[in-house]
Amino acid sequence: MIEMSLKELKRAEVLGKMESQGLTNEQVAQILGVSKRQVQRWEKRLREGGIAGLRHGNRGKPSGNRKEEEFRQRVVSRYRERYGDFGPTFASEQLAKEGLEVDHETLRRWLLEEGIWARKKRRKPYRSRRKRRACFGELVQFDGSPHDWFEGRRSACCLMVMVDDATGITYARFSEQETSAAAMQLLWGWVEQYGIPMSLYCDLKNGYKTLREPTLEEQLAGKEPKTAFERACDKLGVQIVSAYSPQAKGRVERRNGILQDRLVKELRLAGICTIEEANRYLWETFLPQFNERFAVEAEDSQDVHVRCTKETKLKEIFCFEANRVVQNDYTIYYERQVLQIKNDKGFLPRPKQKVLVRKYLDETISLFHENRELKYERVTPARRTKQRAG
């Protein structure tokens, strides 16, 4: 028995009268309320397949609406299970990796209807956005973002971030804290990857710029006090521009917000718990994909970074420097250590002269006098013993 709807049975009856009563296509179309072209299609199907040819082609098959509803439930269920605190855009990207491709606006609508996502209503004071610089490397914004990046899997730490003003290209590195050493490590990484930028836009902080007044000795010598980071930038020819508010360096602040959302969740999904693993993941996986998605073309295609020459020794630039006075026994004191200078083929600074101490980012130390490196060894100072009165 052929299962047909009442509408299909009526259609078969009227089409059957075309031959018996001589109805035209126009008359049948008017009776059924369809176009003449549709009547011709039905007539052909009736002629080729009999009355069964008039059945709807999708009869007995799952409806498209049911398929969509099943897919929707799979997506929503997976979102609840794994991506509950992800925004719709980021969640749609992650779901696509699992083969569940859904447009982020469709996902947003589904989540709103399910009551598991709410639009964020934020009214911020109006600020016009500063125009981007024209060239890549003309100005790079620089900041540290202390945060619980590992969501309790380890202690909170700081993500040091650089964002090019013209393109939005981002480079980052995890460190324990926002320090001069962390800032130099970050800039070193940028220089190795892209070259030396023209200027840096960063906070007015002690780690970046000296805030104290010069000492009397510095005034007499005509020198300005500088941090190790400032000295490194001077040697590279990089100008430091101070930002007096977070809004002034808005691009890197906004980038920090995106990273605190996306990167935190990516680290969670990857099961990463250490700074070493996180930095490797940043450089090898996250940042290439992040820049491909968020970076833009510069207004001017010229790259104004300066490439390092073979003579550029970044280790000698990114370091801490201090002067120390040579004692009568040819020792110097540095960070609670006693360093004994060795006689190297007659080259030896005299007592009361100063030597330059360089402490590198890997914690090693070198001594210099008249631009020549000195040999030395660490010695243990003799302990003073109290003599009993007797």
Coordinates of C-alpha atoms in Angstrom, one line a residue:
M1 CA 0.0 0.0 0.0
I2 CA 1.3 3.4 -1.0
E3 CA 1.3 5.9 1.9
M4 CA 0.2 9.3 0.7
S5 CA -1.1 12.5 2.3
L6 CA -4.5 14.0 1.5
K7 CA -2.9 16.7 -0.4
E8 CA -1.0 14.2 -2.6
L9 CA -4.2 12.2 -3.1
K10 CA -6.1 15.3 -4.3
R11 CA -3.2 16.1 -6.6
A12 CA -3.4 12.6 -8.1
E13 CA -7.1 12.9 -8.6
V14 CA -7.0 16.3 -10.4
L15 CA -4.1 15.2 -12.6
G16 CA -6.0 12.0 -13.6
K17 CA -8.9 14.3 -14.8
M18 CA -6.5 16.0 -17.3
E19 CA -6.8 13.0 -19.6
S20 CA -10.4 11.9 -18.8
Q21 CA -12.0 15.4 -18.9
G22 CA -9.5 17.1 -21.1
L23 CA -8.3 19.7 -18.5
T24 CA -5.4 21.9 -19.6
N25 CA -2.2 22.6 -17.6
E26 CA -3.4 26.1 -16.9
Q27 CA -6.8 24.8 -15.5
V28 CA -5.1 22.2 -13.3
A29 CA -2.6 24.8 -12.1
Q30 CA -5.5 27.1 -11.1
I31 CA -7.3 24.3 -9.3
L32 CA -4.2 23.2 -7.3
G33 CA -2.9 26.8 -6.7
V34 CA 0.5 26.1 -8.3
S35 CA 2.4 27.2 -11.4
K36 CA 2.0 25.7 -14.8
R37 CA 5.6 24.5 -14.6
Q38 CA 4.9 22.6 -11.4
V39 CA 1.9 20.9 -13.1
Q40 CA 4.2 19.8 -16.0
R41 CA 6.7 18.3 -13.5
W42 CA 4.0 16.4 -11.7
E43 CA 2.6 15.1 -15.0
K44 CA 6.0 13.8 -16.0
R45 CA 6.5 12.0 -12.6
L46 CA 3.0 10.5 -12.9
R47 CA 3.7 9.2 -16.3
E48 CA 7.1 7.7 -15.4
G49 CA 6.4 6.4 -11.9
G50 CA 2.7 6.1 -11.6
I51 CA 0.8 7.4 -8.6
A52 CA 3.8 6.6 -6.4
G53 CA 5.8 9.2 -8.3
L54 CA 3.7 11.9 -6.7
R55 CA 4.8 11.1 -3.2
H56 CA 7.2 13.7 -1.6
G57 CA 10.8 12.6 -2.1
N58 CA 11.7 13.1 1.5
R59 CA 8.9 11.0 2.9
G60 CA 10.4 8.4 5.3
K61 CA 13.6 10.3 5.6
P62 CA 14.6 12.3 8.8
S63 CA 13.7 15.9 8.4
G64 CA 16.3 18.6 8.0
N65 CA 15.0 20.3 11.1
R66 CA 15.5 17.1 13.1
K67 CA 19.1 16.8 11.8
E68 CA 19.8 20.4 12.8
E69 CA 18.3 19.9 16.2
E70 CA 20.5 16.7 16.8
F71 CA 23.6 18.6 15.7
R72 CA 22.7 21.6 17.9
Q73 CA 22.3 19.3 20.9
R74 CA 25.7 17.7 20.2
V75 CA 27.3 21.2 20.0
V76 CA 25.7 22.5 23.1
S77 CA 26.5 19.4 25.0
R78 CA 30.1 19.6 24.0
Y79 CA 30.2 23.3 24.9
R80 CA 28.9 22.5 28.4
E81 CA 31.3 19.7 28.9
R82 CA 34.6 21.3 27.7
Y83 CA 34.2 25.0 26.8
G84 CA 31.8 26.3 29.4
D85 CA 33.7 29.5 30.0
F86 CA 34.7 30.2 26.4
G87 CA 33.1 33.0 24.4
P88 CA 31.1 32.0 21.3
T89 CA 33.8 33.0 18.8
F90 CA 36.7 31.2 20.6
A91 CA 34.5 28.2 21.3
S92 CA 33.4 27.9 17.6
E93 CA 37.1 27.8 16.7
Q94 CA 37.8 25.0 19.2
L95 CA 34.7 23.0 18.2
A96 CA 35.8 23.2 14.5
K97 CA 39.0 21.4 15.5
E98 CA 36.8 18.5 16.8
G99 CA 34.8 18.4 13.5
L100 CA 31.8 20.3 14.9
E101 CA 31.8 23.3 12.6
V102 CA 29.3 26.0 13.5
D103 CA 29.3 29.7 12.8
H104 CA 30.1 31.8 15.9
E105 CA 26.9 33.9 15.6
T106 CA 24.8 30.7 15.3
L107 CA 26.6 29.3 18.4
R108 CA 26.0 32.6 20.2
R109 CA 22.2 32.4 19.5
W110 CA 22.0 28.7 20.6
L111 CA 23.8 29.5 23.9
L112 CA 21.6 32.5 24.5
E113 CA 18.5 30.4 23.9
E114 CA 19.9 27.7 26.3
G115 CA 20.6 30.3 28.9
I116 CA 24.3 29.4 29.3
W117 CA 25.7 32.6 27.8
A118 CA 24.8 36.2 28.5
R119 CA 25.8 39.2 26.5
K120 CA 28.2 41.5 28.3
K121 CA 26.8 45.0 28.7
R122 CA 29.6 47.4 29.2
R123 CA 29.5 51.1 28.8
K124 CA 32.9 52.6 28.7
P125 CA 33.8 56.3 28.5
Y126 CA 34.3 57.5 25.0
R127 CA 37.9 57.6 23.8
S128 CA 38.9 58.0 20.2
R129 CA 41.4 55.4 19.1
R130 CA 44.9 56.8 18.2
K131 CA 45.8 56.2 14.6
R132 CA 48.3 53.3 14.1
R133 CA 51.9 54.1 13.1
A134 CA 52.6 53.6 9.4
C135 CA 55.5 51.1 9.4
F136 CA 56.2 47.7 11.1
G137 CA 58.8 48.4 13.8
E138 CA 58.2 52.1 14.1
L139 CA 56.7 51.8 17.6
V140 CA 56.3 48.6 19.6
Q141 CA 54.1 48.7 22.8
F142 CA 55.6 46.9 25.8
D143 CA 53.9 45.6 28.9
G144 CA 53.8 42.9 31.6
S145 CA 50.6 41.2 32.6
P146 CA 50.6 39.5 36.0
H147 CA 47.8 36.9 36.1
D148 CA 46.9 33.4 37.3
W149 CA 47.8 32.1 33.8
F150 CA 47.8 28.4 34.9
E151 CA 44.6 28.6 36.9
G152 CA 46.2 27.2 40.1
R153 CA 48.2 24.5 38.4
R154 CA 51.2 26.5 39.5
S155 CA 51.7 29.9 41.2
A156 CA 50.7 33.1 39.4
C157 CA 53.3 34.6 37.1
C158 CA 53.7 37.4 34.5
L159 CA 53.3 37.3 30.7
M160 CA 55.6 39.9 29.1
V161 CA 54.0 41.1 25.9
M162 CA 55.2 43.2 22.9
V163 CA 52.7 44.4 20.3
D164 CA 53.7 46.3 17.1
D165 CA 51.6 49.4 16.8
A166 CA 51.3 49.3 13.0
T167 CA 50.5 45.6 12.5
G168 CA 49.4 44.2 15.8
I169 CA 52.1 41.5 15.5
T170 CA 52.5 40.1 19.0
Y171 CA 55.5 38.5 20.8
A172 CA 55.3 37.2 24.4
R173 CA 57.3 35.4 27.0
F174 CA 56.4 34.0 30.5
S175 CA 58.5 35.1 33.5
E176 CA 58.0 34.8 37.2
Q177 CA 57.7 38.6 37.6
E178 CA 57.9 41.8 35.6
T179 CA 61.5 42.7 36.2
S180 CA 64.4 44.3 34.2
A181 CA 65.7 40.9 33.4
A182 CA 62.3 39.8 32.1
A183 CA 62.0 42.9 30.0
M184 CA 65.5 42.4 28.5
Q185 CA 64.7 38.7 27.7
L186 CA 61.5 39.7 26.0
L187 CA 63.2 42.4 23.9
W188 CA 66.1 40.1 23.0
G189 CA 63.6 37.6 21.7
W190 CA 61.9 40.3 19.5
V191 CA 65.2 41.5 18.2
E192 CA 66.3 38.0 17.2
Q193 CA 63.0 37.3 15.4
Y194 CA 62.2 40.7 13.8
G195 CA 65.1 43.1 14.3
I196 CA 65.7 46.2 16.3
P197 CA 62.6 48.5 16.5
M198 CA 62.8 52.3 16.4
S199 CA 61.0 52.9 19.7
L200 CA 59.3 51.2 22.6
Y201 CA 56.1 52.5 24.3
C202 CA 56.1 51.2 27.9
D203 CA 55.0 52.1 31.5
L204 CA 56.8 54.6 33.6
K205 CA 58.2 51.9 35.9
N206 CA 61.5 51.5 37.7
G207 CA 62.1 48.3 35.7
Y208 CA 62.1 50.3 32.5
K209 CA 63.1 53.8 33.3
T210 CA 64.9 55.3 36.3
L211 CA 62.7 57.5 38.4
R212 CA 65.3 58.6 41.0
E213 CA 67.4 61.8 40.9
P214 CA 71.0 61.5 39.9
T215 CA 73.6 61.1 42.7
L216 CA 76.2 63.7 43.4
E217 CA 78.8 61.5 41.8
E218 CA 76.6 61.1 38.7
Q219 CA 76.0 64.8 38.5
L220 CA 79.8 65.5 38.7
A221 CA 80.4 63.0 35.9
G222 CA 77.6 64.4 33.8
K223 CA 75.8 61.1 33.7
E224 CA 72.1 60.4 34.0
P225 CA 70.9 57.4 36.1
K226 CA 69.7 54.5 33.9
T227 CA 68.3 51.1 34.4
A228 CA 69.9 48.1 32.8
F229 CA 66.9 48.0 30.4
E230 CA 67.5 51.7 29.4
R231 CA 71.3 51.0 28.9
A232 CA 70.4 48.1 26.6
C233 CA 68.0 50.2 24.6
D234 CA 70.6 53.0 24.3
K235 CA 73.2 50.6 22.9
L236 CA 70.6 49.3 20.4
G237 CA 69.5 52.8 19.4
V238 CA 65.9 52.2 20.7
Q239 CA 64.0 55.2 22.0
I240 CA 61.9 54.6 25.1
V241 CA 58.6 56.5 25.1
S242 CA 56.9 56.5 28.5
A243 CA 53.1 55.9 28.9
Y244 CA 51.5 57.7 31.8
S245 CA 48.3 55.6 31.9
P246 CA 47.1 52.2 30.8
Q247 CA 44.9 53.9 28.2
A248 CA 47.9 55.4 26.5
K249 CA 49.1 52.0 25.5
G250 CA 45.7 50.7 24.6
R251 CA 46.7 48.2 22.0
V252 CA 48.9 46.1 24.3
E253 CA 46.3 46.4 27.1
R254 CA 43.6 45.1 24.8
R255 CA 45.9 42.4 23.6
N256 CA 46.5 41.4 27.3
G257 CA 42.7 41.0 27.7
I258 CA 42.5 38.7 24.7
L259 CA 45.4 36.7 25.9
Q260 CA 44.0 36.3 29.4
D261 CA 40.9 34.8 27.8
R262 CA 42.3 32.7 24.9
L263 CA 45.8 31.7 26.2
V264 CA 44.6 30.7 29.6
K265 CA 42.1 28.3 28.0
E266 CA 44.6 27.0 25.4
L267 CA 47.1 26.2 28.2
R268 CA 44.3 24.4 30.1
L269 CA 43.4 22.3 27.0
A270 CA 47.0 21.4 26.4
G271 CA 47.6 20.5 30.1
I272 CA 50.5 22.8 30.5
C273 CA 51.7 23.5 34.0
T274 CA 55.2 25.0 33.8
I275 CA 56.7 28.2 32.4
E276 CA 59.2 26.3 30.3
E277 CA 56.4 24.3 28.6
A278 CA 54.2 27.4 28.2
N279 CA 57.0 29.4 26.5
R280 CA 57.7 26.5 24.1
Y281 CA 53.9 26.3 23.3
L282 CA 53.7 30.1 22.9
W283 CA 56.5 30.3 20.3
E284 CA 55.9 27.1 18.4
T285 CA 52.1 26.9 18.3
F286 CA 50.1 29.7 19.9
L287 CA 51.7 32.9 18.6
P288 CA 52.0 31.9 14.9
Q289 CA 48.3 31.1 14.9
F290 CA 47.4 34.2 16.9
N291 CA 49.3 36.5 14.6
E292 CA 47.8 34.9 11.6
R293 CA 44.3 35.7 12.9
F294 CA 44.8 39.1 14.6
A295 CA 47.7 40.9 12.8
V296 CA 46.9 43.4 10.1
E297 CA 48.8 44.9 7.2
A298 CA 50.7 48.1 7.9
E299 CA 49.7 51.3 6.1
D300 CA 53.3 51.4 4.7
S301 CA 54.8 48.1 3.6
Q302 CA 58.3 49.2 4.7
D303 CA 59.8 47.3 7.6
V304 CA 61.9 49.8 9.6
H305 CA 63.5 47.3 11.9
V306 CA 67.3 47.3 11.9
R307 CA 68.9 43.9 11.5
C308 CA 71.7 42.8 13.8
T309 CA 75.2 42.6 12.3
K310 CA 77.7 39.8 12.9
E311 CA 79.4 42.2 15.3
T312 CA 76.3 42.7 17.4
K313 CA 76.7 40.6 20.6
L314 CA 73.3 40.7 22.3
K315 CA 74.6 38.9 25.4
E316 CA 76.9 41.9 26.0
I317 CA 74.0 44.3 25.5
F318 CA 71.3 42.6 27.6
C319 CA 73.1 42.5 30.9
F320 CA 73.5 44.3 34.2
E321 CA 76.6 46.5 34.6
A322 CA 78.3 47.9 37.7
N323 CA 81.7 49.4 38.6
R324 CA 83.7 48.1 41.5
V325 CA 86.9 49.3 43.1
V326 CA 89.9 46.9 43.2
Q327 CA 91.0 46.2 46.8
N328 CA 94.7 46.0 47.9
D329 CA 94.6 42.2 47.6
Y330 CA 93.2 42.5 44.0
T331 CA 89.7 41.4 45.0
I332 CA 86.4 43.1 44.3
Y333 CA 83.1 42.7 46.1
Y334 CA 79.9 42.1 44.1
E335 CA 76.5 40.9 45.3
R336 CA 78.0 39.4 48.5
Q337 CA 80.7 37.6 46.6
V338 CA 84.4 38.1 46.7
L339 CA 86.0 37.8 43.2
Q340 CA 89.8 37.4 43.1
I341 CA 91.3 38.9 39.9
K342 CA 94.1 36.8 38.4
N343 CA 97.3 38.1 36.9
D344 CA 96.9 37.5 33.1
K345 CA 100.3 37.9 31.5
G346 CA 101.1 41.0 33.4
F347 CA 97.7 42.7 32.6
L348 CA 96.2 43.6 36.0
P349 CA 94.3 46.7 37.3
R350 CA 96.0 48.5 40.1
P351 CA 94.4 48.7 43.6
K352 CA 91.8 51.6 43.9
Q353 CA 91.1 51.4 40.1
K354 CA 87.6 50.5 38.9
V355 CA 86.6 47.5 36.9
L356 CA 83.4 46.9 35.1
V357 CA 81.3 44.0 36.2
R358 CA 78.8 42.5 33.8
K359 CA 76.2 40.1 35.0
Y360 CA 74.4 38.3 32.2
L361 CA 70.9 37.0 32.0
D362 CA 72.1 33.4 32.5
E363 CA 73.6 34.6 35.9
T364 CA 77.2 34.3 34.7
I365 CA 79.6 37.2 35.5
S366 CA 82.5 38.8 33.6
L367 CA 85.0 41.5 34.6
F368 CA 86.5 44.1 32.3
H369 CA 89.2 46.7 32.6
E370 CA 90.2 49.1 29.7
N371 CA 87.9 47.0 27.5
R372 CA 89.8 43.8 28.2
E373 CA 88.2 40.9 30.0
L374 CA 89.9 39.8 33.2
K375 CA 90.3 36.4 34.6
Y376 CA 89.0 35.8 38.1
E377 CA 87.9 33.2 40.6
R378 CA 85.4 33.2 43.4
V379 CA 87.0 33.0 46.9
T380 CA 85.5 32.5 50.3
P381 CA 86.1 35.3 52.7
A382 CA 87.8 34.3 56.0
R383 CA 85.3 34.2 58.9
R384 CA 86.0 36.4 61.8
T385 CA 86.1 34.6 65.1
K386 CA 85.5 36.3 68.4
Q387 CA 88.4 36.1 70.9
R388 CA 87.5 35.4 74.5
A389 CA 88.9 37.8 77.1
G390 CA 91.1 36.1 79.5

